């Protein structure tokens, strides 16, 4: 072995889960090494989530990386629902006292990477062939290759923060994992454009032609999504076709205010619900998409990664500072309790807003009745709001 080193926590993956865990542990005085398969620019080039719960913002504050978020993020107190051609507002602040912040995952990632660089902490980008060893003993190890040289990192624990296709979950015997999954029979076609948002808050639309979402990244940059066929290809969708289809699914006021422009990014995301249980295997902990996936309708993916990291970072701090294993022993249970709440909410939001192959006239009426109930009942609006702003960590 050419290169051996040691750290307390080896983190696999430099997405939001891995980077936030690394930063919190640094604040707690715990040493980490992050191994990331892709380059820094590649990680920053992925356009993903845009809505941060108050708990996630609090965690970024605690990690000392929220200055730009507070100056550039946009605080939203409500969302709008469009159905039957009319728009209705849900006032989440009134219902829960809480708000969400619009700040892109790319920016969160950039802030965390910059803080890690500034603190002089080790992140290995383009780490190839990462492999996990001795998870059941008390001296786990991680191996990887960088520029043709093999390295080995000995550690106390491994945090698998390497997303849904990562190596961490795959390193565990299938017999030790139970998985729960649902694949939805459609995808989301998303575009990013340098145009002002169509409305001050996010608009979620239920329409006979399919779901649509008007979101944003800033006052000058918008993000729009439309439900598309699962097997559609991005090349099938010119910008003009996208804008035409979006206009068919939103209300007249939104059509009148919509500013269109060339897309600067366009991609199709499949919709999936997935949970792997448990989230700990000996000395390996899974966090974020490595353990669970939600359809994006509830804007929960990134926020769930943050809540896992919150539980895990606290548990590890307790392990080192108080010599107590209580937190790490309870990590999987605590994280999964919150994960399943977000799984339920994301599945429910998806089911009331999308057109399914078996959405017949009866089901369509039931969706509209449910949406009418949401906007007409304080109790129902509060239930939606509590979940959208996120249950407490
Ligand atoms: P990731 O962000 O996936 O990070 C995992 C990291 O691990 C990656 O950088 C990856 O390169 C690295 N990695 C993988 N395998 C290895 C390996 N073998 N060795 C080393 N490193 C490895 N959520 C929303 O709320 N709204 C959205 O609009 C939205 N859109 C999305 C679109 C797409 C295409 C995807 C995939 C997800 C989207 N999500 C969205 C979900 C949200 O972005 C994720 O929940 C969030 O990124 C989870 O963070 P993570 O750190 O757990 O995983
Ligand atoms: C986004 O802006 O990318 C976004 C916002 C809300 C969602 C999903 C995605 O529910």
Short mmCIF file of C-alpha atoms and ligand atoms in Angstrom, two decimals:
data_model
loop_
_atom_site.label_atom_id
_atom_site.label_comp_id
_atom_site.label_asym_id
_atom_site.label_seq_id
_atom_site.Cartn_x
_atom_site.Cartn_y
_atom_site.Cartn_z
CA UNK A 1 0.00 0.00 0.00
CA UNK A 2 1.60 3.24 -1.14
CA UNK A 3 -0.11 5.71 1.13
CA UNK A 4 -1.67 5.19 4.52
CA UNK A 5 -3.30 7.86 6.67
CA UNK A 6 -5.71 8.10 9.59
CA UNK A 7 -8.72 10.21 10.45
CA UNK A 8 -11.67 10.00 12.82
CA UNK A 9 -14.50 10.01 10.25
CA UNK A 10 -14.07 9.07 6.58
CA UNK A 11 -16.89 10.66 4.59
CA UNK A 12 -17.79 9.26 1.16
CA UNK A 13 -19.33 11.89 -1.15
CA UNK A 14 -19.04 15.70 -1.34
CA UNK A 15 -22.72 16.45 -1.95
CA UNK A 16 -24.64 18.51 0.61
CA UNK A 17 -24.80 15.62 3.12
CA UNK A 18 -21.06 14.88 3.11
CA UNK A 19 -19.94 18.51 3.07
CA UNK A 20 -22.35 19.62 5.80
CA UNK A 21 -21.38 16.67 8.00
CA UNK A 22 -17.70 17.53 7.48
CA UNK A 23 -18.28 21.16 8.44
CA UNK A 24 -20.35 20.43 11.56
CA UNK A 25 -17.83 17.86 12.75
CA UNK A 26 -15.07 20.42 12.20
CA UNK A 27 -17.00 22.86 14.42
CA UNK A 28 -17.23 20.07 17.04
CA UNK A 29 -13.47 19.43 16.82
CA UNK A 30 -13.76 16.08 15.02
CA UNK A 31 -11.43 15.28 12.14
CA UNK A 32 -12.71 14.17 8.73
CA UNK A 33 -11.50 13.28 5.24
CA UNK A 34 -13.97 13.52 2.34
CA UNK A 35 -13.58 11.30 -0.73
CA UNK A 36 -15.55 12.41 -3.82
CA UNK A 37 -15.68 10.52 -7.10
CA UNK A 38 -16.29 13.55 -9.33
CA UNK A 39 -14.47 16.85 -9.80
CA UNK A 40 -15.40 19.94 -7.81
CA UNK A 41 -16.77 21.65 -10.95
CA UNK A 42 -18.89 18.64 -11.83
CA UNK A 43 -20.47 18.62 -8.35
CA UNK A 44 -21.15 22.37 -8.63
CA UNK A 45 -22.66 21.97 -12.09
CA UNK A 46 -25.58 19.81 -10.92
CA UNK A 47 -28.79 21.83 -10.70
CA UNK A 48 -30.99 20.34 -8.02
CA UNK A 49 -33.03 21.50 -5.05
CA UNK A 50 -33.96 25.09 -4.21
CA UNK A 51 -36.08 25.20 -1.03
CA UNK A 52 -34.47 25.16 2.43
CA UNK A 53 -36.46 24.48 5.60
CA UNK A 54 -35.85 26.71 8.62
CA UNK A 55 -34.15 23.77 10.38
CA UNK A 56 -31.73 23.39 7.47
CA UNK A 57 -30.93 27.11 7.57
CA UNK A 58 -30.32 26.80 11.32
CA UNK A 59 -27.91 23.94 10.74
CA UNK A 60 -26.02 25.94 8.08
CA UNK A 61 -25.83 28.78 10.65
CA UNK A 62 -24.39 26.38 13.20
CA UNK A 63 -21.85 25.20 10.63
CA UNK A 64 -20.83 28.84 10.09
CA UNK A 65 -21.61 28.85 6.36
CA UNK A 66 -24.83 30.88 6.14
CA UNK A 67 -23.61 34.46 5.56
CA UNK A 68 -24.28 34.44 1.79
CA UNK A 69 -27.50 32.50 2.33
CA UNK A 70 -28.82 35.27 4.61
CA UNK A 71 -27.85 38.05 2.21
CA UNK A 72 -28.98 36.38 -1.05
CA UNK A 73 -31.61 33.81 -0.01
CA UNK A 74 -35.27 34.76 -0.44
CA UNK A 75 -37.59 34.04 2.49
CA UNK A 76 -41.02 32.73 1.47
CA UNK A 77 -44.03 32.70 3.81
CA UNK A 78 -46.38 30.81 1.54
CA UNK A 79 -46.92 28.79 -1.63
CA UNK A 80 -49.60 28.99 -4.28
CA UNK A 81 -51.72 26.15 -5.62
CA UNK A 82 -53.30 26.34 -9.08
CA UNK A 83 -56.20 24.04 -9.95
CA UNK A 84 -59.35 24.43 -11.99
CA UNK A 85 -57.64 27.43 -13.61
CA UNK A 86 -57.59 29.48 -10.37
CA UNK A 87 -54.79 30.31 -7.96
CA UNK A 88 -55.02 29.92 -4.17
CA UNK A 89 -52.42 30.88 -1.58
CA UNK A 90 -51.45 28.78 1.45
CA UNK A 91 -50.04 31.04 4.16
CA UNK A 92 -47.47 28.81 5.85
CA UNK A 93 -46.19 31.51 8.15
CA UNK A 94 -49.66 32.15 9.54
CA UNK A 95 -50.26 28.41 9.94
CA UNK A 96 -46.94 27.47 11.53
CA UNK A 97 -44.98 30.63 12.39
CA UNK A 98 -42.24 29.30 10.10
CA UNK A 99 -40.93 30.08 6.62
CA UNK A 100 -38.69 28.51 3.96
CA UNK A 101 -35.73 30.06 2.18
CA UNK A 102 -35.09 29.94 -1.55
CA UNK A 103 -31.37 29.31 -2.03
CA UNK A 104 -30.06 26.80 -4.54
CA UNK A 105 -28.34 23.55 -3.62
CA UNK A 106 -25.46 24.66 -5.86
CA UNK A 107 -24.92 27.72 -3.66
CA UNK A 108 -25.15 25.68 -0.42
CA UNK A 109 -22.55 23.32 -1.86
CA UNK A 110 -20.28 26.18 -2.94
CA UNK A 111 -20.45 27.80 0.53
CA UNK A 112 -19.59 24.49 2.20
CA UNK A 113 -16.71 23.80 -0.20
CA UNK A 114 -15.29 27.30 0.37
CA UNK A 115 -15.51 26.92 4.17
CA UNK A 116 -13.79 23.54 3.97
CA UNK A 117 -10.97 24.99 1.84
CA UNK A 118 -10.60 27.93 4.21
CA UNK A 119 -10.29 25.61 7.21
CA UNK A 120 -7.63 23.60 5.34
CA UNK A 121 -9.60 20.34 5.59
CA UNK A 122 -8.92 17.43 3.24
CA UNK A 123 -11.28 16.71 0.36
CA UNK A 124 -10.06 14.34 -2.33
CA UNK A 125 -11.89 15.01 -5.60
CA UNK A 126 -11.79 12.48 -8.45
CA UNK A 127 -11.10 9.69 -5.95
CA UNK A 128 -11.49 6.52 -8.04
CA UNK A 129 -12.58 3.05 -6.98
CA UNK A 130 -13.50 3.95 -3.41
CA UNK A 131 -13.95 0.74 -1.38
CA UNK A 132 -15.04 0.19 2.24
CA UNK A 133 -13.46 -2.45 4.51
CA UNK A 134 -13.92 -4.01 7.97
CA UNK A 135 -17.23 -2.30 8.73
CA UNK A 136 -17.95 -4.83 11.47
CA UNK A 137 -14.72 -4.39 13.41
CA UNK A 138 -13.62 -1.29 15.32
CA UNK A 139 -10.97 -0.33 12.75
CA UNK A 140 -12.76 0.29 9.46
CA UNK A 141 -10.76 1.42 6.42
CA UNK A 142 -11.43 3.10 3.12
CA UNK A 143 -9.33 2.65 -0.02
CA UNK A 144 -9.25 4.74 -3.18
CA UNK A 145 -7.02 5.57 -6.10
CA UNK A 146 -5.95 9.06 -7.00
CA UNK A 147 -3.91 9.76 -10.13
CA UNK A 148 -2.97 6.08 -10.31
CA UNK A 149 -1.79 5.85 -6.68
CA UNK A 150 -3.70 3.70 -4.17
CA UNK A 151 -4.37 5.21 -0.75
CA UNK A 152 -5.79 3.76 2.45
CA UNK A 153 -7.47 5.78 5.19
CA UNK A 154 -7.95 4.12 8.59
CA UNK A 155 -10.78 5.65 10.65
CA UNK A 156 -13.19 5.18 13.57
CA UNK A 157 -16.36 5.46 11.47
CA UNK A 158 -17.41 5.81 7.83
CA UNK A 159 -20.23 8.13 6.76
CA UNK A 160 -21.79 7.00 3.47
CA UNK A 161 -23.02 10.29 1.98
CA UNK A 162 -22.58 9.17 -1.62
CA UNK A 163 -26.08 9.48 -3.01
CA UNK A 164 -28.45 6.86 -4.37
CA UNK A 165 -25.91 5.22 -6.71
CA UNK A 166 -22.98 5.36 -4.29
CA UNK A 167 -20.73 2.54 -3.12
CA UNK A 168 -21.56 2.73 0.61
CA UNK A 169 -24.99 1.09 0.60
CA UNK A 170 -23.72 -1.42 -1.97
CA UNK A 171 -20.93 -2.42 0.41
CA UNK A 172 -23.41 -3.90 2.87
CA UNK A 173 -24.70 -7.47 2.52
CA UNK A 174 -28.12 -7.29 0.83
CA UNK A 175 -29.42 -9.63 3.55
CA UNK A 176 -28.80 -6.89 6.12
CA UNK A 177 -30.91 -4.26 4.31
CA UNK A 178 -34.64 -3.96 3.77
CA UNK A 179 -35.66 -1.60 0.98
CA UNK A 180 -39.00 0.06 0.24
CA UNK A 181 -39.52 1.62 -3.18
CA UNK A 182 -42.01 3.18 -5.55
CA UNK A 183 -41.28 4.37 -9.06
CA UNK A 184 -43.69 6.94 -10.48
CA UNK A 185 -44.78 6.56 -14.11
CA UNK A 186 -43.56 10.04 -15.15
CA UNK A 187 -40.62 12.42 -14.80
CA UNK A 188 -40.01 16.15 -14.32
CA UNK A 189 -38.58 18.19 -17.14
CA UNK A 190 -36.86 21.21 -15.60
CA UNK A 191 -35.37 24.33 -17.10
CA UNK A 192 -33.35 27.17 -15.63
CA UNK A 193 -33.54 30.57 -17.31
CA UNK A 194 -32.16 34.07 -16.75
CA UNK A 195 -35.64 35.53 -16.43
CA UNK A 196 -37.46 37.08 -13.45
CA UNK A 197 -39.78 34.67 -11.59
CA UNK A 198 -43.39 34.71 -12.72
CA UNK A 199 -44.69 35.34 -9.16
CA UNK A 200 -43.22 36.22 -5.75
CA UNK A 201 -43.86 32.69 -4.38
CA UNK A 202 -43.71 29.15 -5.80
CA UNK A 203 -46.72 27.99 -7.84
CA UNK A 204 -47.66 24.28 -7.82
CA UNK A 205 -50.22 23.49 -10.54
CA UNK A 206 -52.56 20.55 -10.99
CA UNK A 207 -53.76 20.37 -14.61
CA UNK A 208 -55.39 17.77 -16.85
CA UNK A 209 -52.23 17.90 -19.05
CA UNK A 210 -50.03 17.21 -16.00
CA UNK A 211 -48.28 18.93 -13.10
CA UNK A 212 -46.32 22.19 -13.43
CA UNK A 213 -44.13 24.10 -10.95
CA UNK A 214 -42.90 27.68 -11.16
CA UNK A 215 -39.89 28.14 -8.91
CA UNK A 216 -36.87 30.42 -8.76
CA UNK A 217 -33.26 30.77 -7.69
CA UNK A 218 -33.14 34.59 -7.38
CA UNK A 219 -35.02 37.71 -8.54
CA UNK A 220 -33.45 37.30 -11.97
CA UNK A 221 -33.23 33.52 -12.36
CA UNK A 222 -36.20 31.16 -12.63
CA UNK A 223 -36.63 27.41 -12.43
CA UNK A 224 -39.67 25.79 -14.03
CA UNK A 225 -40.76 22.15 -14.17
CA UNK A 226 -43.44 20.25 -16.04
CA UNK A 227 -44.50 16.65 -15.62
CA UNK A 228 -43.34 14.67 -18.68
CA UNK A 229 -43.42 11.04 -19.81
CA UNK A 230 -40.91 8.79 -18.02
CA UNK A 231 -39.25 7.94 -21.33
CA UNK A 232 -39.14 11.49 -22.77
CA UNK A 233 -35.68 12.72 -23.78
CA UNK A 234 -34.43 16.27 -23.23
CA UNK A 235 -33.80 16.55 -26.98
CA UNK A 236 -37.54 16.07 -27.59
CA UNK A 237 -38.15 19.38 -25.82
CA UNK A 238 -37.11 22.62 -27.51
CA UNK A 239 -37.36 25.71 -25.30
CA UNK A 240 -40.42 26.87 -27.28
CA UNK A 241 -42.18 23.56 -26.75
CA UNK A 242 -41.43 23.76 -23.03
CA UNK A 243 -42.79 27.31 -22.63
CA UNK A 244 -45.91 26.48 -24.67
CA UNK A 245 -46.63 23.46 -22.51
CA UNK A 246 -46.01 25.35 -19.26
CA UNK A 247 -48.46 28.08 -20.35
CA UNK A 248 -51.15 25.46 -20.95
CA UNK A 249 -50.92 24.31 -17.32
CA UNK A 250 -50.82 27.56 -15.29
CA UNK A 251 -53.42 30.24 -14.53
CA UNK A 252 -54.11 33.30 -16.71
CA UNK A 253 -52.41 35.76 -14.34
CA UNK A 254 -49.24 33.66 -14.48
CA UNK A 255 -49.43 33.40 -18.27
CA UNK A 256 -49.72 37.20 -18.45
CA UNK A 257 -46.65 37.70 -16.23
CA UNK A 258 -44.46 34.89 -17.57
CA UNK A 259 -41.19 36.11 -19.05
CA UNK A 260 -39.68 33.43 -21.27
CA UNK A 261 -36.09 33.19 -22.45
CA UNK A 262 -33.47 30.69 -23.52
CA UNK A 263 -32.83 27.82 -21.10
CA UNK A 264 -29.39 27.76 -19.49
CA UNK A 265 -29.98 24.23 -18.20
CA UNK A 266 -32.55 21.62 -19.14
CA UNK A 267 -32.84 18.14 -17.65
CA UNK A 268 -35.28 15.35 -16.88
CA UNK A 269 -35.42 13.80 -13.40
CA UNK A 270 -37.19 10.50 -12.73
CA UNK A 271 -39.52 10.44 -9.72
CA UNK A 272 -38.90 7.79 -7.11
CA UNK A 273 -39.60 7.02 -3.47
CA UNK A 274 -37.01 4.78 -1.79
CA UNK A 275 -35.95 3.94 1.76
CA UNK A 276 -33.21 1.57 2.94
CA UNK A 277 -33.44 0.34 6.52
CA UNK A 278 -31.53 0.48 8.79
CA UNK A 279 -29.19 3.46 8.28
CA UNK A 280 -26.33 2.00 10.33
CA UNK A 281 -24.29 -1.14 9.68
CA UNK A 282 -21.56 -1.61 12.28
CA UNK A 283 -19.16 1.28 11.74
CA UNK A 284 -20.93 2.58 8.61
CA UNK A 285 -23.67 5.22 8.76
CA UNK A 286 -25.72 6.17 5.71
CA UNK A 287 -26.99 9.75 5.36
CA UNK A 288 -28.98 11.62 2.67
CA UNK A 289 -29.79 10.13 -0.72
CA UNK A 290 -27.53 7.14 0.05
CA UNK A 291 -30.32 5.94 2.35
CA UNK A 292 -33.50 7.42 0.87
CA UNK A 293 -35.02 9.20 -2.12
CA UNK A 294 -38.18 11.28 -2.29
CA UNK A 295 -39.97 12.62 -5.36
CA UNK A 296 -39.16 16.37 -5.49
CA UNK A 297 -42.79 17.51 -5.16
CA UNK A 298 -42.45 18.22 -1.43
CA UNK A 299 -38.99 19.87 -1.79
CA UNK A 300 -37.65 17.50 0.86
CA UNK A 301 -34.55 15.74 -0.59
CA UNK A 302 -31.90 18.22 0.49
CA UNK A 303 -33.65 18.96 3.77
CA UNK A 304 -33.73 15.27 4.70
CA UNK A 305 -30.01 15.04 4.00
CA UNK A 306 -29.60 17.94 6.45
CA UNK A 307 -31.70 16.33 9.20
CA UNK A 308 -29.79 13.03 8.92
CA UNK A 309 -26.56 14.97 9.22
CA UNK A 310 -27.89 16.82 12.25
CA UNK A 311 -28.62 13.53 14.09
CA UNK A 312 -25.35 11.94 12.99
CA UNK A 313 -23.11 14.90 13.85
CA UNK A 314 -24.67 15.18 17.32
CA UNK A 315 -24.34 11.44 17.89
CA UNK A 316 -20.65 11.49 16.94
CA UNK A 317 -20.00 14.51 19.15
CA UNK A 318 -21.61 12.62 22.05
CA UNK A 319 -19.45 9.58 21.24
CA UNK A 320 -16.19 11.53 21.39
CA UNK A 321 -17.02 14.15 24.03
CA UNK A 322 -19.00 12.00 26.48
CA UNK A 323 -17.69 8.54 25.56
CA UNK A 324 -21.34 7.53 25.05
CA UNK A 325 -22.64 5.29 22.25
CA UNK A 326 -26.29 6.15 22.99
CA UNK A 327 -26.55 8.65 20.11
CA UNK A 328 -24.93 6.49 17.47
CA UNK A 329 -26.97 3.48 18.61
CA UNK A 330 -30.18 5.50 18.20
CA UNK A 331 -29.17 7.27 14.94
CA UNK A 332 -30.96 4.95 12.54
CA UNK A 333 -34.24 4.98 14.46
CA UNK A 334 -34.29 8.76 14.91
CA UNK A 335 -33.36 9.51 11.32
CA UNK A 336 -35.83 6.99 9.88
CA UNK A 337 -38.74 8.37 11.93
CA UNK A 338 -38.26 11.75 10.26
CA UNK A 339 -37.46 10.19 6.86
CA UNK A 340 -40.79 8.38 6.77
CA UNK A 341 -42.68 11.60 7.56
CA UNK A 342 -41.04 13.22 4.54
CA UNK A 343 -41.63 10.10 2.43
CA UNK A 344 -45.34 10.23 3.25
CA UNK A 345 -45.62 13.96 2.55
CA UNK A 346 -43.70 13.77 -0.73
CA UNK A 347 -45.75 10.79 -1.91
CA UNK A 348 -48.99 12.60 -0.96
CA UNK A 349 -48.04 15.89 -2.66
CA UNK A 350 -47.08 13.88 -5.76
CA UNK A 351 -50.39 11.98 -5.70
CA UNK A 352 -52.62 15.06 -5.47
CA UNK A 353 -50.79 17.15 -8.07
CA UNK A 354 -49.87 14.77 -10.91
CA UNK A 355 -51.75 13.07 -13.67
CA UNK A 356 -51.23 9.26 -13.37
CA UNK A 357 -51.96 6.78 -16.19
CA UNK A 358 -54.91 5.57 -14.11
CA UNK A 359 -56.20 9.05 -13.20
CA UNK A 360 -59.76 8.62 -14.49
CA UNK A 361 -62.52 11.23 -14.23
CA UNK A 362 -63.36 10.11 -10.69
CA UNK A 363 -59.74 10.35 -9.44
CA UNK A 364 -59.36 13.76 -11.08
CA UNK A 365 -62.43 15.02 -9.20
CA UNK A 366 -61.06 13.56 -5.94
CA UNK A 367 -57.78 15.48 -6.50
CA UNK A 368 -59.71 18.72 -7.01
CA UNK A 369 -61.84 18.01 -3.92
CA UNK A 370 -58.67 17.45 -1.89
CA UNK A 371 -57.11 20.68 -3.18
CA UNK A 372 -60.33 22.58 -2.43
CA UNK A 373 -60.26 21.14 1.09
CA UNK A 374 -56.64 22.29 1.50
CA UNK A 375 -57.36 25.86 0.54
CA UNK A 376 -60.69 25.99 2.35
CA UNK A 377 -59.81 24.41 5.69
CA UNK A 378 -57.45 25.93 8.19
CA UNK A 379 -56.74 22.48 9.63
CA UNK A 380 -55.86 21.02 6.23
CA UNK A 381 -53.75 24.05 5.24
CA UNK A 382 -51.91 23.79 8.57
CA UNK A 383 -51.19 20.09 7.98
CA UNK A 384 -49.68 20.87 4.57
CA UNK A 385 -47.73 23.83 5.94
CA UNK A 386 -46.29 21.91 8.90
CA UNK A 387 -44.87 19.34 6.53
CA UNK A 388 -43.69 21.82 3.89
CA UNK A 389 -41.75 23.98 6.37
CA UNK A 390 -40.53 20.71 7.89
CA UNK A 391 -41.11 18.93 11.18
CA UNK A 392 -38.58 19.88 13.89
CA UNK A 393 -35.22 18.10 13.77
P1 LIG B 1 -25.78 13.84 -3.57
O1 LIG B 1 -26.08 15.27 -3.77
O2 LIG B 1 -26.21 12.87 -4.62
O3 LIG B 1 -24.25 13.69 -3.30
C1 LIG B 1 -23.59 12.44 -3.28
C2 LIG B 1 -22.15 12.65 -3.71
O4 LIG B 1 -21.46 11.41 -3.62
C3 LIG B 1 -22.03 13.09 -5.16
O5 LIG B 1 -21.21 14.24 -5.26
C4 LIG B 1 -21.43 11.89 -5.88
O6 LIG B 1 -20.61 12.26 -6.97
C5 LIG B 1 -20.64 11.24 -4.75
N1 LIG B 1 -20.41 9.80 -4.97
C6 LIG B 1 -21.25 8.89 -5.51
N2 LIG B 1 -20.67 7.68 -5.55
C7 LIG B 1 -19.42 7.83 -5.05
C8 LIG B 1 -18.34 6.94 -4.84
N3 LIG B 1 -18.44 5.63 -5.19
N4 LIG B 1 -17.19 7.42 -4.31
C9 LIG B 1 -17.09 8.72 -3.94
N5 LIG B 1 -18.09 9.63 -4.13
C10 LIG B 1 -19.25 9.18 -4.66
N6 LIG B 1 -34.46 17.73 -4.36
C11 LIG B 1 -35.30 18.72 -4.22
O7 LIG B 1 -35.70 19.01 -3.08
N7 LIG B 1 -35.69 19.46 -5.32
C12 LIG B 1 -35.23 19.17 -6.59
O8 LIG B 1 -35.59 19.83 -7.55
C13 LIG B 1 -34.37 18.11 -6.76
N8 LIG B 1 -33.91 17.75 -7.98
C14 LIG B 1 -33.08 16.70 -8.11
C15 LIG B 1 -32.63 16.29 -9.37
C16 LIG B 1 -31.80 15.18 -9.52
C17 LIG B 1 -31.33 14.76 -10.91
C18 LIG B 1 -31.41 14.44 -8.37
C19 LIG B 1 -30.51 13.22 -8.52
C20 LIG B 1 -31.85 14.85 -7.12
C21 LIG B 1 -32.68 15.97 -6.97
N9 LIG B 1 -33.16 16.38 -5.72
C22 LIG B 1 -34.00 17.41 -5.59
C23 LIG B 1 -32.78 15.74 -4.50
C24 LIG B 1 -31.63 16.48 -3.80
O9 LIG B 1 -30.83 17.13 -4.72
C25 LIG B 1 -30.87 15.42 -3.03
O10 LIG B 1 -31.75 14.92 -2.05
C26 LIG B 1 -29.58 15.92 -2.40
O11 LIG B 1 -28.64 16.17 -3.41
C27 LIG B 1 -29.05 14.87 -1.45
O12 LIG B 1 -27.73 15.18 -1.08
P2 LIG B 1 -26.69 14.02 -0.81
O13 LIG B 1 -25.45 14.73 -0.38
O14 LIG B 1 -27.29 13.01 0.07
O15 LIG B 1 -26.46 13.28 -2.20
C1 LIG B 2 -36.73 23.89 -7.21
O1 LIG B 2 -36.72 25.13 -7.17
O2 LIG B 2 -35.87 23.25 -7.83
C2 LIG B 2 -37.82 23.14 -6.54
C3 LIG B 2 -38.69 23.84 -5.72
C4 LIG B 2 -39.72 23.16 -5.09
C5 LIG B 2 -39.87 21.80 -5.29
C6 LIG B 2 -38.98 21.11 -6.10
C7 LIG B 2 -37.95 21.79 -6.74
O3 LIG B 2 -40.91 21.16 -4.69
#
